[in-house]
Amino acid sequence: MVGNAVRSGPRQNVFRQSDRAWGGPDQDRGLHARAVRRRGVAPRVEVSAVRTAVAMLALAGAAPAAADPSGVWREKDGGTIRIHRCGGAICGRLATVLPRLDPATGKPRTDKNNEDASRRNRPLAGLPVLIDMRPNGAGKWSGRLYDLDRGKVFSGNLVEVGPTTIRIEGCALGLCGGEELRRVR
């Protein structure tokens, strides 16, 4: 019991059991132990609760591991992008391009819109379109995107929408847009 006060009810038994377990009332336990025992909680229980709370806070502060978007993803036009790891980032290349042949030339499609004239003859298949995309939050990567229609590189994001869907989005001159891709494999 604490001091000379007499307690009634179930709390009195808790204190008596605690006193026996600790070798007597507040024997060499310090002020904290006395304060804790007055509330009816054994110090060992409180320490355990504090450790649990600290562990939960530490885990809550940890960023969840980003899912790996590596694989083949289908665009709305039927073409595919192969996404892969490149160091600590992710990168993506055009795997298939539809239509495969340029209607004007009858030859495989090339990067004809590239602002660099020396690159306009390179084939679209295998062309890097996701460049150095680095984790930027849960299920999000930020980096550079190559826009085939404009032949330019812009900043953009890859966002995991679900287990089989990602969204590639970017902005150019204040106009923003994006496209959802579905996982093929």
PDB file of C-alpha atoms in Angstrom:
ATOM      1  CA  MET A   1       0.000   0.000   0.000  1.00  0.00           C
ATOM      2  CA  VAL A   2       1.064   3.560  -0.585  1.00  0.00           C
ATOM      3  CA  GLY A   3       1.661   5.543   2.577  1.00  0.00           C
ATOM      4  CA  ASN A   4      -0.780   4.999   5.417  1.00  0.00           C
ATOM      5  CA  ALA A   5      -3.884   5.261   3.284  1.00  0.00           C
ATOM      6  CA  VAL A   6      -6.079   2.229   3.245  1.00  0.00           C
ATOM      7  CA  ARG A   7      -7.578   1.357  -0.103  1.00  0.00           C
ATOM      8  CA  SER A   8     -10.554  -0.840  -0.666  1.00  0.00           C
ATOM      9  CA  GLY A   9     -11.610  -2.915  -3.634  1.00  0.00           C
ATOM     10  CA  PRO A  10      -9.516  -4.705  -6.239  1.00  0.00           C
ATOM     11  CA  ARG A  11      -6.792  -2.030  -6.447  1.00  0.00           C
ATOM     12  CA  GLN A  12      -5.656  -2.862  -2.916  1.00  0.00           C
ATOM     13  CA  ASN A  13      -4.769  -6.413  -4.010  1.00  0.00           C
ATOM     14  CA  VAL A  14      -2.750  -5.122  -6.963  1.00  0.00           C
ATOM     15  CA  PHE A  15      -0.604  -3.005  -4.654  1.00  0.00           C
ATOM     16  CA  ARG A  16      -0.065  -5.830  -2.191  1.00  0.00           C
ATOM     17  CA  GLN A  17       1.032  -8.179  -4.992  1.00  0.00           C
ATOM     18  CA  SER A  18       3.312  -5.500  -6.391  1.00  0.00           C
ATOM     19  CA  ASP A  19       4.857  -4.848  -2.970  1.00  0.00           C
ATOM     20  CA  ARG A  20       5.734  -8.517  -2.568  1.00  0.00           C
ATOM     21  CA  ALA A  21       7.174  -8.771  -6.084  1.00  0.00           C
ATOM     22  CA  TRP A  22       9.411  -5.745  -5.527  1.00  0.00           C
ATOM     23  CA  GLY A  23      10.525  -6.627  -2.013  1.00  0.00           C
ATOM     24  CA  GLY A  24       8.324  -4.145  -0.184  1.00  0.00           C
ATOM     25  CA  PRO A  25       6.665  -0.821  -0.804  1.00  0.00           C
ATOM     26  CA  ASP A  26       8.897   1.380  -2.984  1.00  0.00           C
ATOM     27  CA  GLN A  27      12.080  -0.167  -1.677  1.00  0.00           C
ATOM     28  CA  ASP A  28      14.941   1.497  -3.587  1.00  0.00           C
ATOM     29  CA  ARG A  29      12.671   2.157  -6.538  1.00  0.00           C
ATOM     30  CA  GLY A  30      12.856   5.955  -6.631  1.00  0.00           C
ATOM     31  CA  LEU A  31      10.238   8.615  -7.161  1.00  0.00           C
ATOM     32  CA  HIS A  32       9.169   7.362 -10.602  1.00  0.00           C
ATOM     33  CA  ALA A  33       8.315   3.890  -9.281  1.00  0.00           C
ATOM     34  CA  ARG A  34       6.256   5.375  -6.461  1.00  0.00           C
ATOM     35  CA  ALA A  35       4.370   7.640  -8.871  1.00  0.00           C
ATOM     36  CA  VAL A  36       3.710   4.769 -11.255  1.00  0.00           C
ATOM     37  CA  ARG A  37       2.557   2.470  -8.488  1.00  0.00           C
ATOM     38  CA  ARG A  38       0.168   5.133  -7.206  1.00  0.00           C
ATOM     39  CA  ARG A  39      -1.566   4.915 -10.583  1.00  0.00           C
ATOM     40  CA  GLY A  40      -1.814   1.152 -10.188  1.00  0.00           C
ATOM     41  CA  VAL A  41       0.611   0.209 -12.979  1.00  0.00           C
ATOM     42  CA  ALA A  42       3.773  -1.753 -12.333  1.00  0.00           C
ATOM     43  CA  PRO A  43       6.932  -0.063 -13.733  1.00  0.00           C
ATOM     44  CA  ARG A  44       7.740  -3.128 -15.837  1.00  0.00           C
ATOM     45  CA  VAL A  45       4.363  -2.868 -17.546  1.00  0.00           C
ATOM     46  CA  GLU A  46       4.851   0.848 -18.195  1.00  0.00           C
ATOM     47  CA  VAL A  47       8.355   0.319 -19.604  1.00  0.00           C
ATOM     48  CA  SER A  48       7.002  -2.388 -21.890  1.00  0.00           C
ATOM     49  CA  ALA A  49       4.243  -0.047 -23.080  1.00  0.00           C
ATOM     50  CA  VAL A  50       6.776   2.728 -23.720  1.00  0.00           C
ATOM     51  CA  ARG A  51       9.020   0.375 -25.709  1.00  0.00           C
ATOM     52  CA  THR A  52       6.060  -0.761 -27.782  1.00  0.00           C
ATOM     53  CA  ALA A  53       5.028   2.846 -28.460  1.00  0.00           C
ATOM     54  CA  VAL A  54       8.572   3.814 -29.476  1.00  0.00           C
ATOM     55  CA  ALA A  55       8.813   0.817 -31.811  1.00  0.00           C
ATOM     56  CA  MET A  56       5.467   1.683 -33.416  1.00  0.00           C
ATOM     57  CA  LEU A  57       6.532   5.304 -33.948  1.00  0.00           C
ATOM     58  CA  ALA A  58       9.809   4.183 -35.497  1.00  0.00           C
ATOM     59  CA  LEU A  59       7.991   1.871 -37.901  1.00  0.00           C
ATOM     60  CA  ALA A  60       5.389   4.503 -38.737  1.00  0.00           C
ATOM     61  CA  GLY A  61       8.140   6.954 -39.691  1.00  0.00           C
ATOM     62  CA  ALA A  62       9.837   4.501 -42.017  1.00  0.00           C
ATOM     63  CA  ALA A  63       8.924   4.933 -45.657  1.00  0.00           C
ATOM     64  CA  PRO A  64       7.237   1.871 -47.075  1.00  0.00           C
ATOM     65  CA  ALA A  65       9.245   0.051 -49.682  1.00  0.00           C
ATOM     66  CA  ALA A  66       8.217   1.065 -53.135  1.00  0.00           C
ATOM     67  CA  ALA A  67       6.846  -1.694 -55.324  1.00  0.00           C
ATOM     68  CA  ASP A  68       9.077  -2.665 -58.221  1.00  0.00           C
ATOM     69  CA  PRO A  69       7.498  -1.602 -61.527  1.00  0.00           C
ATOM     70  CA  SER A  70      10.002  -3.658 -63.529  1.00  0.00           C
ATOM     71  CA  GLY A  71       8.384  -5.560 -66.368  1.00  0.00           C
ATOM     72  CA  VAL A  72       6.555  -4.962 -69.629  1.00  0.00           C
ATOM     73  CA  TRP A  73       3.692  -2.431 -69.716  1.00  0.00           C
ATOM     74  CA  ARG A  74       1.162  -1.849 -72.519  1.00  0.00           C
ATOM     75  CA  GLU A  75       0.304   1.655 -73.714  1.00  0.00           C
ATOM     76  CA  LYS A  76      -3.178   2.618 -74.920  1.00  0.00           C
ATOM     77  CA  ASP A  77      -2.037   2.417 -78.581  1.00  0.00           C
ATOM     78  CA  GLY A  78      -0.874  -1.185 -78.084  1.00  0.00           C
ATOM     79  CA  GLY A  79       2.865  -0.481 -77.926  1.00  0.00           C
ATOM     80  CA  THR A  80       4.842  -1.679 -74.925  1.00  0.00           C
ATOM     81  CA  ILE A  81       7.493  -0.235 -72.614  1.00  0.00           C
ATOM     82  CA  ARG A  82      10.013  -2.459 -70.834  1.00  0.00           C
ATOM     83  CA  ILE A  83      10.793  -0.981 -67.402  1.00  0.00           C
ATOM     84  CA  HIS A  84      13.964  -2.110 -65.635  1.00  0.00           C
ATOM     85  CA  ARG A  85      16.299  -1.159 -62.802  1.00  0.00           C
ATOM     86  CA  CYS A  86      19.227   1.094 -63.720  1.00  0.00           C
ATOM     87  CA  GLY A  87      21.338   1.547 -60.603  1.00  0.00           C
ATOM     88  CA  GLY A  88      19.232   3.104 -57.828  1.00  0.00           C
ATOM     89  CA  ALA A  89      16.656   4.305 -60.351  1.00  0.00           C
ATOM     90  CA  ILE A  90      14.289   2.804 -62.895  1.00  0.00           C
ATOM     91  CA  CYS A  91      14.449   3.314 -66.642  1.00  0.00           C
ATOM     92  CA  GLY A  92      12.204   2.323 -69.513  1.00  0.00           C
ATOM     93  CA  ARG A  93      12.624   1.646 -73.230  1.00  0.00           C
ATOM     94  CA  LEU A  94      10.085   1.171 -75.974  1.00  0.00           C
ATOM     95  CA  ALA A  95       9.812  -2.570 -76.499  1.00  0.00           C
ATOM     96  CA  THR A  96       7.281  -2.581 -79.327  1.00  0.00           C
ATOM     97  CA  VAL A  97       5.910   0.275 -81.403  1.00  0.00           C
ATOM     98  CA  LEU A  98       2.572   0.171 -83.199  1.00  0.00           C
ATOM     99  CA  PRO A  99       2.217   0.602 -86.047  1.00  0.00           C
ATOM    100  CA  ARG A 100       5.620  -0.915 -86.678  1.00  0.00           C
ATOM    101  CA  LEU A 101       6.089   0.716 -90.056  1.00  0.00           C
ATOM    102  CA  ASP A 102       5.959   4.418 -90.832  1.00  0.00           C
ATOM    103  CA  PRO A 103       2.983   4.912 -93.200  1.00  0.00           C
ATOM    104  CA  ALA A 104       4.878   7.592 -95.161  1.00  0.00           C
ATOM    105  CA  THR A 105       8.023   5.543 -95.843  1.00  0.00           C
ATOM    106  CA  GLY A 106       6.975   1.924 -95.369  1.00  0.00           C
ATOM    107  CA  LYS A 107      10.091   1.452 -93.194  1.00  0.00           C
ATOM    108  CA  PRO A 108      10.396   0.870 -89.423  1.00  0.00           C
ATOM    109  CA  ARG A 109       9.416   3.989 -87.503  1.00  0.00           C
ATOM    110  CA  THR A 110      12.197   6.329 -86.397  1.00  0.00           C
ATOM    111  CA  ASP A 111      12.625   9.208 -83.945  1.00  0.00           C
ATOM    112  CA  LYS A 112      11.768  11.702 -86.720  1.00  0.00           C
ATOM    113  CA  ASN A 113      10.504  14.405 -84.321  1.00  0.00           C
ATOM    114  CA  ASN A 114      13.715  14.646 -82.293  1.00  0.00           C
ATOM    115  CA  GLU A 115      14.917  18.245 -82.048  1.00  0.00           C
ATOM    116  CA  ASP A 116      18.487  16.950 -82.593  1.00  0.00           C
ATOM    117  CA  ALA A 117      18.692  16.229 -86.348  1.00  0.00           C
ATOM    118  CA  SER A 118      21.482  13.679 -85.833  1.00  0.00           C
ATOM    119  CA  ARG A 119      19.096  11.469 -83.819  1.00  0.00           C
ATOM    120  CA  ARG A 120      16.115  11.477 -86.164  1.00  0.00           C
ATOM    121  CA  ASN A 121      17.097   8.239 -87.914  1.00  0.00           C
ATOM    122  CA  ARG A 122      17.342   6.073 -84.803  1.00  0.00           C
ATOM    123  CA  PRO A 123      14.645   3.379 -84.540  1.00  0.00           C
ATOM    124  CA  LEU A 124      11.847   3.874 -82.007  1.00  0.00           C
ATOM    125  CA  ALA A 125      12.055   0.268 -80.775  1.00  0.00           C
ATOM    126  CA  GLY A 126      14.592   0.273 -77.928  1.00  0.00           C
ATOM    127  CA  LEU A 127      14.462   4.057 -77.482  1.00  0.00           C
ATOM    128  CA  PRO A 128      14.765   5.248 -73.832  1.00  0.00           C
ATOM    129  CA  VAL A 129      11.541   6.975 -72.740  1.00  0.00           C
ATOM    130  CA  LEU A 130      11.789   6.779 -68.915  1.00  0.00           C
ATOM    131  CA  ILE A 131      15.112   8.227 -67.839  1.00  0.00           C
ATOM    132  CA  ASP A 132      16.639   8.037 -64.346  1.00  0.00           C
ATOM    133  CA  MET A 133      13.328   7.774 -62.443  1.00  0.00           C
ATOM    134  CA  ARG A 134      14.132   7.858 -58.718  1.00  0.00           C
ATOM    135  CA  PRO A 135      11.835   6.961 -55.784  1.00  0.00           C
ATOM    136  CA  ASN A 136       9.851   9.988 -54.609  1.00  0.00           C
ATOM    137  CA  GLY A 137       7.415   8.626 -52.023  1.00  0.00           C
ATOM    138  CA  ALA A 138       5.375   5.474 -51.797  1.00  0.00           C
ATOM    139  CA  GLY A 139       4.669   4.086 -55.261  1.00  0.00           C
ATOM    140  CA  LYS A 140       6.035   7.174 -57.031  1.00  0.00           C
ATOM    141  CA  TRP A 141       9.194   7.807 -59.063  1.00  0.00           C
ATOM    142  CA  SER A 142      10.336  11.138 -60.506  1.00  0.00           C
ATOM    143  CA  GLY A 143      12.759  11.755 -63.324  1.00  0.00           C
ATOM    144  CA  ARG A 144      12.725  12.560 -67.027  1.00  0.00           C
ATOM    145  CA  LEU A 145      10.394  11.447 -69.810  1.00  0.00           C
ATOM    146  CA  TYR A 146      11.086  11.457 -73.526  1.00  0.00           C
ATOM    147  CA  ASP A 147       8.081  12.667 -75.534  1.00  0.00           C
ATOM    148  CA  LEU A 148       8.136  11.004 -78.976  1.00  0.00           C
ATOM    149  CA  ASP A 149       5.633  13.456 -80.480  1.00  0.00           C
ATOM    150  CA  ARG A 150       7.677  16.541 -79.580  1.00  0.00           C
ATOM    151  CA  GLY A 151      11.129  14.958 -79.639  1.00  0.00           C
ATOM    152  CA  LYS A 152      11.974  16.515 -76.268  1.00  0.00           C
ATOM    153  CA  VAL A 153      12.759  15.427 -72.712  1.00  0.00           C
ATOM    154  CA  PHE A 154      10.561  16.724 -69.873  1.00  0.00           C
ATOM    155  CA  SER A 155      10.425  16.138 -66.133  1.00  0.00           C
ATOM    156  CA  GLY A 156       7.752  13.703 -65.071  1.00  0.00           C
ATOM    157  CA  ASN A 157       6.542  11.007 -62.724  1.00  0.00           C
ATOM    158  CA  LEU A 158       5.699   7.349 -62.765  1.00  0.00           C
ATOM    159  CA  VAL A 159       2.937   6.594 -60.257  1.00  0.00           C
ATOM    160  CA  GLU A 160       1.769   3.146 -59.184  1.00  0.00           C
ATOM    161  CA  VAL A 161      -2.027   3.185 -59.456  1.00  0.00           C
ATOM    162  CA  GLY A 162      -2.490  -0.489 -58.567  1.00  0.00           C
ATOM    163  CA  PRO A 163      -0.711  -3.833 -58.846  1.00  0.00           C
ATOM    164  CA  THR A 164      -1.326  -3.981 -62.609  1.00  0.00           C
ATOM    165  CA  THR A 165      -1.561  -0.274 -63.493  1.00  0.00           C
ATOM    166  CA  ILE A 166       0.918   2.596 -63.551  1.00  0.00           C
ATOM    167  CA  ARG A 167       0.498   6.173 -64.711  1.00  0.00           C
ATOM    168  CA  ILE A 168       3.187   8.134 -66.510  1.00  0.00           C
ATOM    169  CA  GLU A 169       2.588  11.869 -66.216  1.00  0.00           C
ATOM    170  CA  GLY A 170       4.445  15.038 -67.055  1.00  0.00           C
ATOM    171  CA  CYS A 171       4.127  18.726 -67.818  1.00  0.00           C
ATOM    172  CA  ALA A 172       5.399  20.846 -70.707  1.00  0.00           C
ATOM    173  CA  LEU A 173       4.924  24.611 -70.890  1.00  0.00           C
ATOM    174  CA  GLY A 174       2.229  24.528 -68.211  1.00  0.00           C
ATOM    175  CA  LEU A 175       0.224  21.800 -69.917  1.00  0.00           C
ATOM    176  CA  CYS A 176       0.102  18.549 -67.984  1.00  0.00           C
ATOM    177  CA  GLY A 177      -1.000  15.127 -69.076  1.00  0.00           C
ATOM    178  CA  GLY A 178      -0.466  11.470 -68.569  1.00  0.00           C
ATOM    179  CA  GLU A 179      -1.271   7.966 -69.640  1.00  0.00           C
ATOM    180  CA  GLU A 180      -2.112   4.787 -67.766  1.00  0.00           C
ATOM    181  CA  LEU A 181      -0.303   1.596 -68.711  1.00  0.00           C
ATOM    182  CA  ARG A 182      -1.322  -1.985 -67.909  1.00  0.00           C
ATOM    183  CA  ARG A 183       1.143  -4.677 -66.879  1.00  0.00           C
ATOM    184  CA  VAL A 184       1.712  -7.350 -69.511  1.00  0.00           C
ATOM    185  CA  ARG A 185       4.312  -9.289 -67.491  1.00  0.00           C
TER     186      ARG A 185
END
